[in-house]
PDB file of C-alpha atoms and ligand atoms in Angstrom:
ATOM      1  CA  MET A   1      -0.079  -0.127  -0.328  1.00  0.00           C
ATOM      2  CA  ALA A   2       1.576   3.399  -0.956  1.00  0.00           C
ATOM      3  CA  ARG A   3       2.549   5.665   1.750  1.00  0.00           C
ATOM      4  CA  SER A   4       0.405   8.788   2.274  1.00  0.00           C
ATOM      5  CA  MET A   5      -0.573  11.649   4.159  1.00  0.00           C
ATOM      6  CA  VAL A   6      -3.089  14.588   4.774  1.00  0.00           C
ATOM      7  CA  VAL A   7      -1.821  17.764   4.337  1.00  0.00           C
ATOM      8  CA  ALA A   8      -2.923  21.657   4.670  1.00  0.00           C
ATOM      9  CA  ALA A   9      -1.673  24.358   4.022  1.00  0.00           C
ATOM     10  CA  ALA A  10      -3.225  27.091   5.723  1.00  0.00           C
ATOM     11  CA  GLN A  11      -3.638  30.389   4.380  1.00  0.00           C
ATOM     12  CA  MET A  12      -3.692  34.055   5.945  1.00  0.00           C
ATOM     13  CA  GLY A  13      -5.604  37.281   4.882  1.00  0.00           C
ATOM     14  CA  PRO A  14      -4.202  40.073   5.839  1.00  0.00           C
ATOM     15  CA  ILE A  15      -2.764  40.908   9.282  1.00  0.00           C
ATOM     16  CA  ALA A  16      -2.933  44.324  10.509  1.00  0.00           C
ATOM     17  CA  ARG A  17       0.141  45.837  12.470  1.00  0.00           C
ATOM     18  CA  GLN A  18      -2.538  46.599  15.408  1.00  0.00           C
ATOM     19  CA  ASP A  19      -3.415  42.846  15.881  1.00  0.00           C
ATOM     20  CA  SER A  20      -1.932  41.193  18.595  1.00  0.00           C
ATOM     21  CA  ARG A  21      -0.454  38.052  18.960  1.00  0.00           C
ATOM     22  CA  LYS A  22      -3.798  36.332  20.459  1.00  0.00           C
ATOM     23  CA  GLN A  23      -5.991  37.993  17.711  1.00  0.00           C
ATOM     24  CA  VAL A  24      -3.627  36.297  15.327  1.00  0.00           C
ATOM     25  CA  VAL A  25      -2.741  32.697  17.368  1.00  0.00           C
ATOM     26  CA  ALA A  26      -6.828  32.711  17.608  1.00  0.00           C
ATOM     27  CA  ARG A  27      -7.091  32.332  13.720  1.00  0.00           C
ATOM     28  CA  LEU A  28      -4.171  30.404  14.137  1.00  0.00           C
ATOM     29  CA  ILE A  29      -6.035  27.822  16.192  1.00  0.00           C
ATOM     30  CA  ALA A  30      -9.182  28.034  14.166  1.00  0.00           C
ATOM     31  CA  LEU A  31      -7.457  27.182  10.824  1.00  0.00           C
ATOM     32  CA  LEU A  32      -6.147  23.573  12.751  1.00  0.00           C
ATOM     33  CA  GLN A  33      -8.963  22.946  13.486  1.00  0.00           C
ATOM     34  CA  GLU A  34     -10.283  23.119  10.278  1.00  0.00           C
ATOM     35  CA  ALA A  35      -7.525  21.188   9.010  1.00  0.00           C
ATOM     36  CA  ALA A  36      -7.902  18.185  11.717  1.00  0.00           C
ATOM     37  CA  ALA A  37     -11.781  18.174  11.002  1.00  0.00           C
ATOM     38  CA  ARG A  38     -10.411  17.946   7.058  1.00  0.00           C
ATOM     39  CA  GLY A  39      -8.424  15.112   7.879  1.00  0.00           C
ATOM     40  CA  ALA A  40      -4.769  16.568   7.789  1.00  0.00           C
ATOM     41  CA  GLU A  41      -1.623  15.284   9.654  1.00  0.00           C
ATOM     42  CA  LEU A  42       0.238  18.246   8.937  1.00  0.00           C
ATOM     43  CA  VAL A  43      -0.601  21.990   8.478  1.00  0.00           C
ATOM     44  CA  VAL A  44       1.410  24.536   7.142  1.00  0.00           C
ATOM     45  CA  PHE A  45       0.951  28.188   8.105  1.00  0.00           C
ATOM     46  CA  PRO A  46       2.991  31.270   6.476  1.00  0.00           C
ATOM     47  CA  GLU A  47       5.786  32.957   6.530  1.00  0.00           C
ATOM     48  CA  LEU A  48       6.171  35.481   9.221  1.00  0.00           C
ATOM     49  CA  THR A  49       2.752  34.094  10.592  1.00  0.00           C
ATOM     50  CA  LEU A  50       3.047  36.068  13.562  1.00  0.00           C
ATOM     51  CA  THR A  51       2.548  39.619  12.680  1.00  0.00           C
ATOM     52  CA  THR A  52       1.731  41.614   9.552  1.00  0.00           C
ATOM     53  CA  PHE A  53       4.769  41.734   6.952  1.00  0.00           C
ATOM     54  CA  PHE A  54       6.594  44.282   8.526  1.00  0.00           C
ATOM     55  CA  PRO A  55      10.118  44.564   6.333  1.00  0.00           C
ATOM     56  CA  ARG A  56       7.752  46.201   3.686  1.00  0.00           C
ATOM     57  CA  TRP A  57       8.606  49.450   6.790  1.00  0.00           C
ATOM     58  CA  HIS A  58      11.904  51.105   7.536  1.00  0.00           C
ATOM     59  CA  LEU A  59      11.748  51.328  10.838  1.00  0.00           C
ATOM     60  CA  THR A  60      14.560  52.335  13.507  1.00  0.00           C
ATOM     61  CA  ASP A  61      12.828  52.502  16.538  1.00  0.00           C
ATOM     62  CA  SER A  62      14.648  49.150  18.228  1.00  0.00           C
ATOM     63  CA  ALA A  63      11.613  48.275  20.736  1.00  0.00           C
ATOM     64  CA  GLU A  64       9.751  48.826  17.456  1.00  0.00           C
ATOM     65  CA  ILE A  65      11.444  46.421  15.750  1.00  0.00           C
ATOM     66  CA  ASP A  66      11.979  44.205  18.610  1.00  0.00           C
ATOM     67  CA  ALA A  67       7.988  44.217  19.166  1.00  0.00           C
ATOM     68  CA  PHE A  68       8.112  42.134  16.071  1.00  0.00           C
ATOM     69  CA  PHE A  69      10.420  39.208  16.760  1.00  0.00           C
ATOM     70  CA  GLU A  70      10.130  36.369  19.240  1.00  0.00           C
ATOM     71  CA  ARG A  71      12.207  35.519  21.841  1.00  0.00           C
ATOM     72  CA  GLU A  72      11.026  31.835  22.647  1.00  0.00           C
ATOM     73  CA  MET A  73       8.877  29.627  21.010  1.00  0.00           C
ATOM     74  CA  PRO A  74       6.745  28.899  22.236  1.00  0.00           C
ATOM     75  CA  GLY A  75       6.406  31.576  24.696  1.00  0.00           C
ATOM     76  CA  PRO A  76       3.319  32.554  26.501  1.00  0.00           C
ATOM     77  CA  GLU A  77       0.983  33.532  23.743  1.00  0.00           C
ATOM     78  CA  THR A  78       1.606  31.123  20.750  1.00  0.00           C
ATOM     79  CA  LEU A  79       1.571  27.749  23.614  1.00  0.00           C
ATOM     80  CA  PRO A  80      -1.612  27.775  22.986  1.00  0.00           C
ATOM     81  CA  LEU A  81      -1.391  26.602  19.222  1.00  0.00           C
ATOM     82  CA  PHE A  82       1.254  24.148  20.565  1.00  0.00           C
ATOM     83  CA  GLU A  83      -1.295  22.289  22.730  1.00  0.00           C
ATOM     84  CA  GLU A  84      -3.949  22.653  20.427  1.00  0.00           C
ATOM     85  CA  ALA A  85      -2.151  20.911  17.381  1.00  0.00           C
ATOM     86  CA  LYS A  86      -1.040  18.416  20.337  1.00  0.00           C
ATOM     87  CA  ARG A  87      -4.293  17.267  20.958  1.00  0.00           C
ATOM     88  CA  LEU A  88      -5.493  17.094  17.629  1.00  0.00           C
ATOM     89  CA  GLN A  89      -2.408  14.968  16.955  1.00  0.00           C
ATOM     90  CA  VAL A  90      -1.367  17.771  14.305  1.00  0.00           C
ATOM     91  CA  GLY A  91       1.594  18.491  13.143  1.00  0.00           C
ATOM     92  CA  PHE A  92       2.940  21.765  11.299  1.00  0.00           C
ATOM     93  CA  TYR A  93       4.932  24.691  10.106  1.00  0.00           C
ATOM     94  CA  LEU A  94       5.160  28.228  11.250  1.00  0.00           C
ATOM     95  CA  GLY A  95       7.020  31.263  10.526  1.00  0.00           C
ATOM     96  CA  TYR A  96       7.609  33.796  12.542  1.00  0.00           C
ATOM     97  CA  ALA A  97      10.572  36.422  13.301  1.00  0.00           C
ATOM     98  CA  GLU A  98      13.625  34.894  15.314  1.00  0.00           C
ATOM     99  CA  LEU A  99      15.544  37.313  17.981  1.00  0.00           C
ATOM    100  CA  ALA A 100      17.975  34.942  19.329  1.00  0.00           C
ATOM    101  CA  VAL A 101      21.705  35.159  20.859  1.00  0.00           C
ATOM    102  CA  GLU A 102      24.445  33.366  19.767  1.00  0.00           C
ATOM    103  CA  GLU A 103      28.105  33.754  20.690  1.00  0.00           C
ATOM    104  CA  GLY A 104      27.022  36.556  22.668  1.00  0.00           C
ATOM    105  CA  ARG A 105      25.694  38.783  19.962  1.00  0.00           C
ATOM    106  CA  THR A 106      22.117  39.248  19.426  1.00  0.00           C
ATOM    107  CA  ARG A 107      20.851  37.742  15.789  1.00  0.00           C
ATOM    108  CA  ARG A 108      17.553  38.588  13.897  1.00  0.00           C
ATOM    109  CA  TYR A 109      16.736  35.472  11.162  1.00  0.00           C
ATOM    110  CA  ASN A 110      13.443  34.966   9.197  1.00  0.00           C
ATOM    111  CA  THR A 111      13.062  31.558  10.563  1.00  0.00           C
ATOM    112  CA  ALA A 112      10.735  28.290  10.175  1.00  0.00           C
ATOM    113  CA  ILE A 113       9.382  25.551  12.882  1.00  0.00           C
ATOM    114  CA  LEU A 114       8.301  21.926  12.359  1.00  0.00           C
ATOM    115  CA  VAL A 115       6.465  20.539  15.383  1.00  0.00           C
ATOM    116  CA  ASP A 116       5.552  17.201  15.183  1.00  0.00           C
ATOM    117  CA  ARG A 117       1.943  15.519  16.153  1.00  0.00           C
ATOM    118  CA  ALA A 118       2.931  15.179  19.689  1.00  0.00           C
ATOM    119  CA  GLY A 119       3.961  19.109  19.762  1.00  0.00           C
ATOM    120  CA  ALA A 120       7.508  18.890  19.688  1.00  0.00           C
ATOM    121  CA  ILE A 121      10.147  21.126  18.215  1.00  0.00           C
ATOM    122  CA  VAL A 122      11.912  18.528  15.505  1.00  0.00           C
ATOM    123  CA  GLY A 123      13.018  21.444  13.249  1.00  0.00           C
ATOM    124  CA  LYS A 124      13.932  24.667  12.485  1.00  0.00           C
ATOM    125  CA  TYR A 125      14.884  26.889   9.648  1.00  0.00           C
ATOM    126  CA  ARG A 126      16.417  30.007   8.947  1.00  0.00           C
ATOM    127  CA  LYS A 127      15.618  31.741   5.630  1.00  0.00           C
ATOM    128  CA  VAL A 128      18.685  31.433   3.322  1.00  0.00           C
ATOM    129  CA  HIS A 129      17.504  33.923   0.392  1.00  0.00           C
ATOM    130  CA  LEU A 130      17.058  37.188   1.806  1.00  0.00           C
ATOM    131  CA  PRO A 131      15.090  39.523  -0.766  1.00  0.00           C
ATOM    132  CA  GLY A 132      15.424  43.438  -1.270  1.00  0.00           C
ATOM    133  CA  TRP A 133      17.642  45.408   0.208  1.00  0.00           C
ATOM    134  CA  ASP A 134      20.040  46.583   3.825  1.00  0.00           C
ATOM    135  CA  ARG A 135      18.428  50.039   3.209  1.00  0.00           C
ATOM    136  CA  PRO A 136      15.497  52.210   2.197  1.00  0.00           C
ATOM    137  CA  GLN A 137      15.314  52.843  -1.836  1.00  0.00           C
ATOM    138  CA  PRO A 138      14.137  56.010  -2.510  1.00  0.00           C
ATOM    139  CA  ASP A 139      13.511  55.676  -5.697  1.00  0.00           C
ATOM    140  CA  LEU A 140      10.737  52.509  -5.021  1.00  0.00           C
ATOM    141  CA  GLN A 141       7.563  53.306  -4.174  1.00  0.00           C
ATOM    142  CA  ALA A 142       6.966  49.721  -1.937  1.00  0.00           C
ATOM    143  CA  GLN A 143      10.266  49.011   0.539  1.00  0.00           C
ATOM    144  CA  HIS A 144      11.105  45.115   0.856  1.00  0.00           C
ATOM    145  CA  LEU A 145      13.905  45.856   4.254  1.00  0.00           C
ATOM    146  CA  GLU A 146      14.539  41.954   4.471  1.00  0.00           C
ATOM    147  CA  LYS A 147      18.621  42.418   4.214  1.00  0.00           C
ATOM    148  CA  TYR A 148      17.783  45.215   7.095  1.00  0.00           C
ATOM    149  CA  TYR A 149      15.914  43.670   9.477  1.00  0.00           C
ATOM    150  CA  PHE A 150      17.157  39.854   8.758  1.00  0.00           C
ATOM    151  CA  GLU A 151      20.542  37.954   8.380  1.00  0.00           C
ATOM    152  CA  PRO A 152      21.188  35.237   6.245  1.00  0.00           C
ATOM    153  CA  GLY A 153      20.029  31.857   7.993  1.00  0.00           C
ATOM    154  CA  ASN A 154      23.125  29.714   9.099  1.00  0.00           C
ATOM    155  CA  TYR A 155      21.831  26.213   8.942  1.00  0.00           C
ATOM    156  CA  GLY A 156      21.291  25.340   5.338  1.00  0.00           C
ATOM    157  CA  PHE A 157      18.939  23.479   3.713  1.00  0.00           C
ATOM    158  CA  ARG A 158      18.318  20.331   6.128  1.00  0.00           C
ATOM    159  CA  VAL A 159      15.610  17.637   5.929  1.00  0.00           C
ATOM    160  CA  TRP A 160      13.708  15.889   8.667  1.00  0.00           C
ATOM    161  CA  LYS A 161      12.492  12.268   9.526  1.00  0.00           C
ATOM    162  CA  THR A 162       9.352  12.700  10.805  1.00  0.00           C
ATOM    163  CA  MET A 163       5.331  11.942  10.881  1.00  0.00           C
ATOM    164  CA  GLY A 164       6.078   9.048   8.140  1.00  0.00           C
ATOM    165  CA  ALA A 165       8.155  11.048   5.737  1.00  0.00           C
ATOM    166  CA  THR A 166      11.339  12.925   5.113  1.00  0.00           C
ATOM    167  CA  ILE A 167      10.287  16.797   5.203  1.00  0.00           C
ATOM    168  CA  GLY A 168      12.225  19.972   4.499  1.00  0.00           C
ATOM    169  CA  MET A 169      11.344  23.923   5.011  1.00  0.00           C
ATOM    170  CA  CYS A 170      12.071  27.098   2.959  1.00  0.00           C
ATOM    171  CA  ILE A 171      10.821  29.851   3.064  1.00  0.00           C
ATOM    172  CA  CYS A 172       9.534  32.468   0.539  1.00  0.00           C
ATOM    173  CA  ASN A 173      12.016  33.950  -1.413  1.00  0.00           C
ATOM    174  CA  ASP A 174      13.765  30.313  -1.253  1.00  0.00           C
ATOM    175  CA  ARG A 175      11.391  28.961  -3.843  1.00  0.00           C
ATOM    176  CA  ARG A 176      12.366  31.030  -6.456  1.00  0.00           C
ATOM    177  CA  TRP A 177      15.871  29.330  -6.834  1.00  0.00           C
ATOM    178  CA  PRO A 178      16.248  25.911  -8.110  1.00  0.00           C
ATOM    179  CA  GLU A 179      19.554  25.628  -5.705  1.00  0.00           C
ATOM    180  CA  THR A 180      16.915  25.084  -2.982  1.00  0.00           C
ATOM    181  CA  TYR A 181      15.298  22.390  -3.668  1.00  0.00           C
ATOM    182  CA  ARG A 182      17.671  20.332  -5.285  1.00  0.00           C
ATOM    183  CA  VAL A 183      19.788  20.328  -2.401  1.00  0.00           C
ATOM    184  CA  MET A 184      16.946  18.923   0.012  1.00  0.00           C
ATOM    185  CA  ALA A 185      16.369  16.719  -2.437  1.00  0.00           C
ATOM    186  CA  LEU A 186      20.044  14.995  -2.651  1.00  0.00           C
ATOM    187  CA  LYS A 187      18.967  14.332   1.388  1.00  0.00           C
ATOM    188  CA  GLY A 188      16.064  12.856   0.520  1.00  0.00           C
ATOM    189  CA  ALA A 189      13.028  15.158   0.747  1.00  0.00           C
ATOM    190  CA  GLU A 190       9.947  13.638  -0.230  1.00  0.00           C
ATOM    191  CA  MET A 191       8.112  17.009   0.616  1.00  0.00           C
ATOM    192  CA  ILE A 192       9.110  20.372   0.731  1.00  0.00           C
ATOM    193  CA  LEU A 193       7.336  23.095   2.864  1.00  0.00           C
ATOM    194  CA  VAL A 194       7.252  26.720   2.239  1.00  0.00           C
ATOM    195  CA  GLY A 195       5.603  29.483   3.580  1.00  0.00           C
ATOM    196  CA  TYR A 196       5.063  33.070   2.093  1.00  0.00           C
ATOM    197  CA  ASN A 197       4.581  37.502   2.160  1.00  0.00           C
ATOM    198  CA  THR A 198       4.680  37.944  -1.693  1.00  0.00           C
ATOM    199  CA  PRO A 199       3.793  41.672  -2.702  1.00  0.00           C
ATOM    200  CA  ASP A 200       2.489  41.747  -6.305  1.00  0.00           C
ATOM    201  CA  ASP A 201       3.002  45.711  -6.014  1.00  0.00           C
ATOM    202  CA  HIS A 202       6.714  46.002  -5.072  1.00  0.00           C
ATOM    203  CA  THR A 203       8.473  46.584  -8.636  1.00  0.00           C
ATOM    204  CA  GLY A 204       5.729  49.442  -9.480  1.00  0.00           C
ATOM    205  CA  SER A 205       6.217  47.901 -13.205  1.00  0.00           C
ATOM    206  CA  PHE A 206       2.709  46.347 -14.512  1.00  0.00           C
ATOM    207  CA  ASP A 207       4.859  44.153 -16.528  1.00  0.00           C
ATOM    208  CA  PHE A 208       6.357  42.444 -13.781  1.00  0.00           C
ATOM    209  CA  ASP A 209       3.833  42.597 -11.086  1.00  0.00           C
ATOM    210  CA  SER A 210       0.912  40.929 -13.667  1.00  0.00           C
ATOM    211  CA  LEU A 211       3.250  38.068 -13.657  1.00  0.00           C
ATOM    212  CA  THR A 212       3.763  37.669 -10.139  1.00  0.00           C
ATOM    213  CA  LEU A 213       1.058  34.999  -9.874  1.00  0.00           C
ATOM    214  CA  PHE A 214       2.685  33.229 -12.763  1.00  0.00           C
ATOM    215  CA  HIS A 215       5.996  33.200 -11.558  1.00  0.00           C
ATOM    216  CA  ASN A 216       4.386  31.690  -7.711  1.00  0.00           C
ATOM    217  CA  GLN A 217       3.532  28.933  -9.559  1.00  0.00           C
ATOM    218  CA  LEU A 218       5.984  28.415 -11.850  1.00  0.00           C
ATOM    219  CA  SER A 219       8.570  28.113  -9.209  1.00  0.00           C
ATOM    220  CA  LEU A 220       6.312  26.110  -7.243  1.00  0.00           C
ATOM    221  CA  GLN A 221       5.646  23.644 -10.002  1.00  0.00           C
ATOM    222  CA  ALA A 222       9.137  23.341 -11.431  1.00  0.00           C
ATOM    223  CA  GLY A 223      11.029  22.815  -7.779  1.00  0.00           C
ATOM    224  CA  ALA A 224       8.262  20.025  -7.368  1.00  0.00           C
ATOM    225  CA  TYR A 225       8.855  18.029 -10.673  1.00  0.00           C
ATOM    226  CA  GLN A 226      12.358  19.297 -11.450  1.00  0.00           C
ATOM    227  CA  ASN A 227      13.015  17.717  -7.678  1.00  0.00           C
ATOM    228  CA  SER A 228      10.666  14.945  -7.274  1.00  0.00           C
ATOM    229  CA  THR A 229       9.064  16.182  -4.023  1.00  0.00           C
ATOM    230  CA  TRP A 230       5.605  17.625  -3.091  1.00  0.00           C
ATOM    231  CA  VAL A 231       5.874  20.701  -2.401  1.00  0.00           C
ATOM    232  CA  VAL A 232       3.204  22.537  -0.122  1.00  0.00           C
ATOM    233  CA  ALA A 233       3.578  26.347  -0.101  1.00  0.00           C
ATOM    234  CA  THR A 234       1.323  28.509   1.897  1.00  0.00           C
ATOM    235  CA  ALA A 235       0.432  32.295   1.507  1.00  0.00           C
ATOM    236  CA  LYS A 236      -0.104  35.233   3.645  1.00  0.00           C
ATOM    237  CA  ALA A 237      -2.910  37.109   1.199  1.00  0.00           C
ATOM    238  CA  GLY A 238      -5.097  40.150   0.779  1.00  0.00           C
ATOM    239  CA  LEU A 239      -4.652  43.888   1.528  1.00  0.00           C
ATOM    240  CA  GLU A 240      -2.604  44.377   4.674  1.00  0.00           C
ATOM    241  CA  GLU A 241      -1.234  47.544   5.439  1.00  0.00           C
ATOM    242  CA  GLY A 242      -2.008  48.718   1.919  1.00  0.00           C
ATOM    243  CA  SER A 243       0.221  46.654   0.227  1.00  0.00           C
ATOM    244  CA  ASN A 244      -1.189  43.335  -1.944  1.00  0.00           C
ATOM    245  CA  LEU A 245      -0.066  39.357  -0.873  1.00  0.00           C
ATOM    246  CA  ILE A 246      -1.111  37.160  -3.523  1.00  0.00           C
ATOM    247  CA  GLY A 247      -2.759  34.510  -2.085  1.00  0.00           C
ATOM    248  CA  GLN A 248      -2.947  31.234  -4.615  1.00  0.00           C
ATOM    249  CA  SER A 249      -1.478  28.844  -1.661  1.00  0.00           C
ATOM    250  CA  MET A 250      -0.990  24.984  -3.524  1.00  0.00           C
ATOM    251  CA  ILE A 251      -0.108  21.730  -2.768  1.00  0.00           C
ATOM    252  CA  VAL A 252       1.756  20.196  -6.192  1.00  0.00           C
ATOM    253  CA  ALA A 253       2.753  16.740  -6.406  1.00  0.00           C
ATOM    254  CA  PRO A 254       6.129  15.675  -7.466  1.00  0.00           C
ATOM    255  CA  SER A 255       4.539  15.299 -11.197  1.00  0.00           C
ATOM    256  CA  GLY A 256       4.747  19.279 -10.921  1.00  0.00           C
ATOM    257  CA  GLN A 257       0.729  18.766 -11.168  1.00  0.00           C
ATOM    258  CA  ILE A 258      -1.162  20.516  -8.354  1.00  0.00           C
ATOM    259  CA  ALA A 259      -3.356  18.834  -6.108  1.00  0.00           C
ATOM    260  CA  ALA A 260      -4.969  21.920  -4.406  1.00  0.00           C
ATOM    261  CA  MET A 261      -5.065  25.345  -4.688  1.00  0.00           C
ATOM    262  CA  ALA A 262      -6.708  28.577  -2.601  1.00  0.00           C
ATOM    263  CA  THR A 263      -9.510  30.436  -4.514  1.00  0.00           C
ATOM    264  CA  SER A 264      -9.075  33.406  -1.989  1.00  0.00           C
ATOM    265  CA  THR A 265      -6.918  36.126  -0.708  1.00  0.00           C
ATOM    266  CA  GLU A 266      -8.729  34.879   3.156  1.00  0.00           C
ATOM    267  CA  ASP A 267      -8.003  32.865   5.706  1.00  0.00           C
ATOM    268  CA  GLU A 268      -8.080  29.649   4.157  1.00  0.00           C
ATOM    269  CA  VAL A 269      -7.650  26.281   4.429  1.00  0.00           C
ATOM    270  CA  VAL A 270      -6.874  23.523   1.076  1.00  0.00           C
ATOM    271  CA  VAL A 271      -6.228  20.177   2.160  1.00  0.00           C
ATOM    272  CA  ALA A 272      -4.484  16.693  -0.135  1.00  0.00           C
ATOM    273  CA  LYS A 273      -3.754  13.588   0.662  1.00  0.00           C
ATOM    274  CA  CYS A 274      -0.175  13.155  -0.980  1.00  0.00           C
ATOM    275  CA  ASN A 275       1.215  10.183  -2.515  1.00  0.00           C
ATOM    276  CA  LEU A 276       4.349  10.109  -0.909  1.00  0.00           C
ATOM    277  CA  ASP A 277       5.632   7.416  -2.813  1.00  0.00           C
ATOM    278  CA  MET A 278       4.888   9.046  -6.217  1.00  0.00           C
ATOM    279  CA  ALA A 279       8.149  11.046  -5.154  1.00  0.00           C
ATOM    280  CA  THR A 280      10.232   7.132  -5.359  1.00  0.00           C
ATOM    281  CA  LEU A 281       9.075   6.798  -8.373  1.00  0.00           C
ATOM    282  CA  TYR A 282      10.321   9.666 -10.890  1.00  0.00           C
ATOM    283  CA  ARG A 283      13.755   9.443  -8.375  1.00  0.00           C
ATOM    284  CA  LYS A 284      13.804   5.660 -10.075  1.00  0.00           C
ATOM    285  CA  THR A 285      13.524   6.698 -13.615  1.00  0.00           C
ATOM    286  CA  ILE A 286      13.870  10.333 -15.363  1.00  0.00           C
ATOM    287  CA  PHE A 287      15.534  11.754 -12.025  1.00  0.00           C
ATOM    288  CA  ASP A 288      17.224   8.765 -10.727  1.00  0.00           C
ATOM    289  CA  PHE A 289      20.223  11.438  -9.658  1.00  0.00           C
ATOM    290  CA  ALA A 290      23.072   8.721  -8.958  1.00  0.00           C
ATOM    291  CA  ARG A 291      22.736   7.576 -12.391  1.00  0.00           C
ATOM    292  CA  HIS A 292      22.362  10.781 -14.522  1.00  0.00           C
ATOM    293  CA  ARG A 293      23.051  13.606 -12.349  1.00  0.00           C
ATOM    294  CA  GLU A 294      26.636  15.019 -13.704  1.00  0.00           C
ATOM    295  CA  PRO A 295      27.893  17.331 -11.013  1.00  0.00           C
ATOM    296  CA  ASP A 296      31.716  17.266 -12.790  1.00  0.00           C
ATOM    297  CA  HIS A 297      29.769  20.512 -15.175  1.00  0.00           C
ATOM    298  CA  TYR A 298      28.372  21.932 -12.337  1.00  0.00           C
ATOM    299  CA  ARG A 299      31.190  23.475  -9.849  1.00  0.00           C
ATOM    300  CA  LEU A 300      30.109  26.908 -11.380  1.00  0.00           C
ATOM    301  CA  ILE A 301      27.181  26.713  -9.223  1.00  0.00           C
ATOM    302  CA  VAL A 302      28.467  26.372  -5.910  1.00  0.00           C
ATOM    303  CA  GLU A 303      31.947  28.229  -7.027  1.00  0.00           C
ATOM    304  CA  THR A 304      30.229  31.984  -7.856  1.00  0.00           C
ATOM    305  CA  ARG A 305      27.621  33.807  -6.292  1.00  0.00           C
ATOM    306  CA  GLY A 306      26.818  35.803  -9.855  1.00  0.00           C
ATOM    307  CA  PRO A 307      27.889  35.837 -13.401  1.00  0.00           C
ATOM    308  CA  ILE A 308      31.476  35.454 -14.257  1.00  0.00           C
ATOM    309  CA  ALA A 309      33.024  37.355 -16.777  1.00  0.00           C
ATOM    310  CA  GLY A 310      35.125  36.205 -19.639  1.00  0.00           C
ATOM    311  CA  ALA A 311      33.879  32.588 -19.958  1.00  0.00           C
ATOM    312  CA  GLU A 312      32.249  32.952 -23.458  1.00  0.00           C
ATOM    313  CA  ASN A 313      34.059  31.156 -26.304  1.00  0.00           C
ATOM    314  CA  GLU A 314      35.978  28.141 -24.475  1.00  0.00           C
ATOM    315  CA  THR A 315      37.077  25.560 -26.197  1.00  0.00           C
TER     316      THR A 315
HETATM  317  N1  LIG V   1       8.769  37.250   1.416  1.00  0.00           N
HETATM  318  C1  LIG V   1       9.389  37.409   0.110  1.00  0.00           C
HETATM  319  O1  LIG V   1      10.720  36.735   0.526  1.00  0.00           O
HETATM  320  N2  LIG V   1       8.884  37.781  -0.648  1.00  0.00           N
HETATM  321  C2  LIG V   1       9.934  37.702  -2.042  1.00  0.00           C
HETATM  322  C3  LIG V   1       9.147  38.934  -2.734  1.00  0.00           C
HETATM  323  C4  LIG V   1      10.116  39.896  -3.202  1.00  0.00           C
HETATM  324  S1  LIG V   1       9.993  41.466  -3.982  1.00  0.00           S
HETATM  325  C5  LIG V   1      11.481  42.428  -3.448  1.00  0.00           C
HETATM  326  C6  LIG V   1       9.375  37.062  -2.864  1.00  0.00           C
HETATM  327  O2  LIG V   1      10.121  36.513  -3.627  1.00  0.00           O
HETATM  328  O3  LIG V   1       8.044  36.480  -3.034  1.00  0.00           O
END
């Protein structure tokens, strides 16, 4: 019999700056309960789930900034979510802004955790690809300041054998980079979880913005197919503090087919039963990595960050 897992993408509508953690956690619990009632064993929440997407603003007051960050997980405000998930025996992925003290220094990360069905944190990921800028851009109408608020994650792309599957995590912009999926696929990921906040008004260029939904879909489907893995992608969506965030949360099969997709930009649960053996099927055939990959020809990918000059007309 095929191994399977029922998974939910628990999309969230907008979160206002003034919304308290208590209000947000109450919404998360309602989504969790709906997902569990529909048979979900694992629920994926968005990136930076607990607050509004604050990197759209240039804040300079450290107390104001720190208010968006979690110092402990679970903390008193998030504990009810852990307790309810444990009661319902549902695992979850949760994105949040993490304030950590490491080697005597305060560090800020854009983080996601994986919690198992007993309510224990079994995995932590810190976002590697931070989009946007480290200072405000006077020429841009909409700011995206993740490089100002966060350091790149220091864990790399990891996978966890838990809840009957091999599961990897990444966050938002990571989903656009093929390297993200490949590293986890090489480590055996059968399912990759990703939360996101994607504005469709970040460039001010109509041509680019009008393709935002297409690019979301393209990245997720290509990542799933080219790496033979399920991808569960969950948005924070809707008009949030004047910024329009796309929805389109979806669950994509290793075939690249969309198994379920949200139709709103509000709080919404989408559910799919994922055949985990489907990942194995493609990896034994067209994407049998050990048989077909030629890593000697991929060295440039890890040796350089940006394009190199003078590589034309090699003989
Ligand atoms: N949160 C996040 O990573 N959002 C980006 C938008 C980048 S626009 C400068 C994304 O890739 O969806």
